[in-house]
Amino acid sequence: METDDFLSRMNAGEAAGPGTDLAHKMNELADEAIRLCMELNSRYTTPEERVEIMSRITDRRVPDSFRLFPPFTTDCGKNTVFGERVFINSGCRFQDQGGIRVGDDALIGHNVVLASLNHDLDPQHRATTIPRPIIIGNGVWIGANATVLAGVTIGDGAVVAAGAVVTRDVAPRTVVGGVPARVLRDLD
């Protein structure tokens, strides 16, 4: 299976059951992502080298304004898109098979987890993964140790407090926090 076909099917929300061609491609892309993340994380790299390695991880040009403090890991990489002037702090983990889109001027704090896959709730099908995209708007700030789950959109200018678990959409220009995250205040 070609990567473009895999991404198309994942972006359409097709579940990947064990032993399927989607699952095999997922494993293939994970091995490549592990190799590239090891290259990124195992030695000092300049900001320009990090942009170049992230461009190989995502298989698309990452803007020169992108900044990342390693370590960083992803288990696919090919379904992540970064806007301009994105900053990702150290220890972040992206599970992007379902798609991750990060808008311009987004700030992502230490140890943030973006998980765009979920598992089937039926124990007999628990190994099946279900992709749903994560969309992070322009000017979003996600605090340290937050987790954003599959299918969540975070609106422009929103803030996710440190340690929050975001299980549903966040309106633009709001602050959310807690487990599960709830609105703490509006920024308008």
mmCIF file of C-alpha atoms in Angstrom:
data_model
loop_
_atom_site.group_PDB
_atom_site.id
_atom_site.type_symbol
_atom_site.label_atom_id
_atom_site.label_comp_id
_atom_site.label_asym_id
_atom_site.label_seq_id
_atom_site.Cartn_x
_atom_site.Cartn_y
_atom_site.Cartn_z
ATOM 1 C CA MET A 1 0.000 0.000 0.000
ATOM 2 C CA GLU A 2 1.255 3.465 -0.883
ATOM 3 C CA THR A 3 1.463 6.101 1.839
ATOM 4 C CA ASP A 4 -0.989 8.395 0.028
ATOM 5 C CA ASP A 5 -3.601 5.610 -0.038
ATOM 6 C CA PHE A 6 -3.001 4.901 3.655
ATOM 7 C CA LEU A 7 -3.421 8.585 4.554
ATOM 8 C CA SER A 8 -6.535 8.907 2.429
ATOM 9 C CA ARG A 9 -8.163 5.953 4.139
ATOM 10 C CA MET A 10 -7.118 7.069 7.622
ATOM 11 C CA ASN A 11 -8.331 10.624 6.960
ATOM 12 C CA ALA A 12 -11.670 9.128 5.878
ATOM 13 C CA GLY A 13 -11.912 7.521 9.345
ATOM 14 C CA GLU A 14 -11.447 3.911 8.234
ATOM 15 C CA ALA A 15 -10.723 1.610 11.177
ATOM 16 C CA ALA A 16 -7.542 -0.452 11.040
ATOM 17 C CA GLY A 17 -8.091 -3.996 12.255
ATOM 18 C CA PRO A 18 -5.261 -6.400 13.091
ATOM 19 C CA GLY A 19 -3.710 -8.044 10.032
ATOM 20 C CA THR A 20 -5.266 -5.612 7.538
ATOM 21 C CA ASP A 21 -3.306 -3.737 4.911
ATOM 22 C CA LEU A 22 -3.886 -0.551 6.939
ATOM 23 C CA ALA A 23 -2.355 -2.161 10.026
ATOM 24 C CA HIS A 24 0.646 -3.411 8.028
ATOM 25 C CA LYS A 25 1.258 0.056 6.562
ATOM 26 C CA MET A 26 0.849 1.570 10.035
ATOM 27 C CA ASN A 27 3.642 -0.703 11.295
ATOM 28 C CA GLU A 28 5.860 0.136 8.325
ATOM 29 C CA LEU A 29 5.437 3.887 8.877
ATOM 30 C CA ALA A 30 6.012 3.452 12.625
ATOM 31 C CA ASP A 31 9.390 1.813 11.973
ATOM 32 C CA GLU A 32 10.413 4.704 9.734
ATOM 33 C CA ALA A 33 9.204 7.250 12.313
ATOM 34 C CA ILE A 34 11.160 5.512 15.079
ATOM 35 C CA ARG A 35 14.330 5.639 12.970
ATOM 36 C CA LEU A 36 13.908 9.330 12.145
ATOM 37 C CA CYS A 37 12.993 10.276 15.714
ATOM 38 C CA MET A 38 16.132 8.481 16.933
ATOM 39 C CA GLU A 39 18.148 10.593 14.492
ATOM 40 C CA LEU A 40 16.450 13.724 15.836
ATOM 41 C CA ASN A 41 16.846 12.830 19.512
ATOM 42 C CA SER A 42 20.223 11.070 19.749
ATOM 43 C CA ARG A 43 22.570 14.008 19.093
ATOM 44 C CA TYR A 44 22.668 17.772 19.136
ATOM 45 C CA THR A 45 20.941 19.272 16.107
ATOM 46 C CA THR A 46 20.731 22.890 15.024
ATOM 47 C CA PRO A 47 17.312 24.500 14.564
ATOM 48 C CA GLU A 48 17.818 24.185 10.799
ATOM 49 C CA GLU A 49 18.648 20.482 11.094
ATOM 50 C CA ARG A 50 15.522 19.947 13.201
ATOM 51 C CA VAL A 51 13.395 21.556 10.475
ATOM 52 C CA GLU A 52 15.033 19.284 7.892
ATOM 53 C CA ILE A 53 14.533 16.111 9.968
ATOM 54 C CA MET A 54 10.917 17.053 10.773
ATOM 55 C CA SER A 55 10.362 17.590 7.034
ATOM 56 C CA ARG A 56 11.517 14.007 6.470
ATOM 57 C CA ILE A 57 9.377 12.733 9.351
ATOM 58 C CA THR A 58 6.251 14.425 7.953
ATOM 59 C CA ASP A 59 7.213 13.881 4.299
ATOM 60 C CA ARG A 60 6.372 17.535 3.587
ATOM 61 C CA ARG A 61 8.226 20.802 3.934
ATOM 62 C CA VAL A 62 8.089 22.106 7.511
ATOM 63 C CA PRO A 63 8.315 25.928 7.623
ATOM 64 C CA ASP A 64 11.726 27.412 8.435
ATOM 65 C CA SER A 65 10.016 29.292 11.297
ATOM 66 C CA PHE A 66 9.211 25.948 13.051
ATOM 67 C CA ARG A 67 11.001 25.386 16.370
ATOM 68 C CA LEU A 68 11.320 22.171 18.367
ATOM 69 C CA PHE A 69 13.179 21.263 21.547
ATOM 70 C CA PRO A 70 13.903 17.502 21.460
ATOM 71 C CA PRO A 71 13.162 14.862 22.430
ATOM 72 C CA PHE A 72 10.113 14.379 20.244
ATOM 73 C CA THR A 73 8.427 11.173 19.146
ATOM 74 C CA THR A 74 5.742 10.211 16.695
ATOM 75 C CA ASP A 75 4.505 6.789 15.666
ATOM 76 C CA CYS A 76 3.727 7.787 12.081
ATOM 77 C CA GLY A 77 4.687 11.365 11.217
ATOM 78 C CA LYS A 78 3.208 11.382 7.733
ATOM 79 C CA ASN A 79 -0.176 12.746 8.841
ATOM 80 C CA THR A 80 1.064 15.849 10.684
ATOM 81 C CA VAL A 81 0.989 19.355 9.179
ATOM 82 C CA PHE A 82 2.589 22.381 10.851
ATOM 83 C CA GLY A 83 1.772 26.029 10.254
ATOM 84 C CA GLU A 84 4.192 28.950 10.534
ATOM 85 C CA ARG A 85 6.019 29.847 13.779
ATOM 86 C CA VAL A 86 4.959 26.688 15.639
ATOM 87 C CA PHE A 87 6.943 25.919 18.802
ATOM 88 C CA ILE A 88 7.023 22.429 20.339
ATOM 89 C CA ASN A 89 8.737 22.020 23.695
ATOM 90 C CA SER A 90 10.614 18.896 24.797
ATOM 91 C CA GLY A 91 9.080 15.507 25.468
ATOM 92 C CA CYS A 92 6.060 15.752 23.180
ATOM 93 C CA ARG A 93 4.467 12.640 21.658
ATOM 94 C CA PHE A 94 2.318 12.733 18.536
ATOM 95 C CA GLN A 95 0.166 9.772 17.516
ATOM 96 C CA ASP A 96 -0.834 11.168 14.144
ATOM 97 C CA GLN A 97 -2.269 8.325 12.065
ATOM 98 C CA GLY A 98 -5.675 10.005 12.343
ATOM 99 C CA GLY A 99 -4.216 13.386 11.414
ATOM 100 C CA ILE A 100 -2.784 16.312 13.357
ATOM 101 C CA ARG A 101 -2.985 19.864 12.015
ATOM 102 C CA VAL A 102 -1.178 22.578 13.988
ATOM 103 C CA GLY A 103 -2.016 26.178 13.087
ATOM 104 C CA ASP A 104 0.232 29.216 12.859
ATOM 105 C CA ASP A 105 1.778 30.565 16.077
ATOM 106 C CA ALA A 106 0.763 27.530 18.156
ATOM 107 C CA LEU A 107 2.769 26.814 21.312
ATOM 108 C CA ILE A 108 2.887 23.240 22.582
ATOM 109 C CA GLY A 109 4.330 22.745 26.070
ATOM 110 C CA HIS A 110 6.535 20.074 27.610
ATOM 111 C CA ASN A 111 5.339 16.468 27.455
ATOM 112 C CA VAL A 112 2.113 17.144 25.540
ATOM 113 C CA VAL A 113 0.440 14.065 24.030
ATOM 114 C CA LEU A 114 -1.676 14.392 20.869
ATOM 115 C CA ALA A 115 -3.448 11.051 20.296
ATOM 116 C CA SER A 116 -5.445 10.835 17.050
ATOM 117 C CA LEU A 117 -6.242 7.111 17.389
ATOM 118 C CA ASN A 118 -8.634 5.339 19.678
ATOM 119 C CA HIS A 119 -9.396 1.652 20.213
ATOM 120 C CA ASP A 120 -12.712 -0.116 19.722
ATOM 121 C CA LEU A 121 -14.563 -0.425 23.027
ATOM 122 C CA ASP A 122 -15.722 -3.985 22.299
ATOM 123 C CA PRO A 123 -13.103 -6.263 23.923
ATOM 124 C CA GLN A 124 -13.333 -8.688 20.971
ATOM 125 C CA HIS A 125 -12.248 -5.858 18.643
ATOM 126 C CA ARG A 126 -10.048 -3.892 21.044
ATOM 127 C CA ALA A 127 -6.960 -4.159 18.824
ATOM 128 C CA THR A 128 -8.787 -2.276 16.049
ATOM 129 C CA THR A 129 -7.774 1.378 15.924
ATOM 130 C CA ILE A 130 -10.118 4.177 14.897
ATOM 131 C CA PRO A 131 -8.580 7.380 13.498
ATOM 132 C CA ARG A 132 -10.000 10.871 14.067
ATOM 133 C CA PRO A 133 -8.119 14.108 13.409
ATOM 134 C CA ILE A 134 -6.866 16.628 15.940
ATOM 135 C CA ILE A 135 -7.042 20.234 14.730
ATOM 136 C CA ILE A 136 -5.133 22.907 16.642
ATOM 137 C CA GLY A 137 -6.022 26.433 15.573
ATOM 138 C CA ASN A 138 -3.867 29.515 15.131
ATOM 139 C CA GLY A 139 -2.389 31.056 18.258
ATOM 140 C CA VAL A 140 -3.281 28.118 20.510
ATOM 141 C CA TRP A 141 -1.225 27.495 23.653
ATOM 142 C CA ILE A 142 -1.246 23.944 25.066
ATOM 143 C CA GLY A 143 0.319 23.744 28.528
ATOM 144 C CA ALA A 144 2.763 21.152 29.811
ATOM 145 C CA ASN A 145 1.587 17.567 30.317
ATOM 146 C CA ALA A 146 -1.760 18.103 28.577
ATOM 147 C CA THR A 147 -3.332 15.334 26.508
ATOM 148 C CA VAL A 148 -5.551 15.998 23.494
ATOM 149 C CA LEU A 149 -7.636 13.037 22.321
ATOM 150 C CA ALA A 150 -8.810 11.930 18.884
ATOM 151 C CA GLY A 151 -11.404 14.029 17.109
ATOM 152 C CA VAL A 152 -10.783 17.241 19.076
ATOM 153 C CA THR A 153 -10.597 20.691 17.492
ATOM 154 C CA ILE A 154 -9.037 23.498 19.525
ATOM 155 C CA GLY A 155 -10.215 26.882 18.280
ATOM 156 C CA ASP A 156 -8.013 29.855 17.426
ATOM 157 C CA GLY A 157 -6.462 31.630 20.401
ATOM 158 C CA ALA A 158 -7.569 29.029 22.973
ATOM 159 C CA VAL A 159 -5.460 27.953 25.941
ATOM 160 C CA VAL A 160 -5.284 24.404 27.316
ATOM 161 C CA ALA A 161 -4.069 24.447 30.927
ATOM 162 C CA ALA A 162 -1.182 22.288 32.059
ATOM 163 C CA GLY A 163 -2.214 18.720 32.826
ATOM 164 C CA ALA A 164 -5.609 18.950 31.122
ATOM 165 C CA VAL A 165 -7.160 16.020 29.275
ATOM 166 C CA VAL A 166 -9.090 17.410 26.318
ATOM 167 C CA THR A 167 -11.873 15.052 25.257
ATOM 168 C CA ARG A 168 -14.076 17.438 23.253
ATOM 169 C CA ASP A 169 -13.786 20.554 21.112
ATOM 170 C CA VAL A 170 -12.513 23.802 22.626
ATOM 171 C CA ALA A 171 -14.106 27.052 21.492
ATOM 172 C CA PRO A 172 -11.866 29.854 20.200
ATOM 173 C CA ARG A 173 -10.423 32.239 22.807
ATOM 174 C CA THR A 174 -11.335 30.138 25.823
ATOM 175 C CA VAL A 175 -9.212 28.629 28.583
ATOM 176 C CA VAL A 176 -9.872 25.000 29.451
ATOM 177 C CA GLY A 177 -8.390 22.855 32.200
ATOM 178 C CA GLY A 178 -8.966 19.766 34.310
ATOM 179 C CA VAL A 179 -9.691 16.101 33.733
ATOM 180 C CA PRO A 180 -11.720 16.024 31.628
ATOM 181 C CA ALA A 181 -11.075 19.576 30.478
ATOM 182 C CA ARG A 182 -13.864 22.106 30.978
ATOM 183 C CA VAL A 183 -14.101 25.823 30.247
ATOM 184 C CA LEU A 184 -12.420 27.902 32.957
ATOM 185 C CA ARG A 185 -12.891 31.326 31.345
ATOM 186 C CA ASP A 186 -13.337 33.259 28.142
ATOM 187 C CA LEU A 187 -10.555 35.460 26.810
ATOM 188 C CA ASP A 188 -12.866 38.073 25.265
#
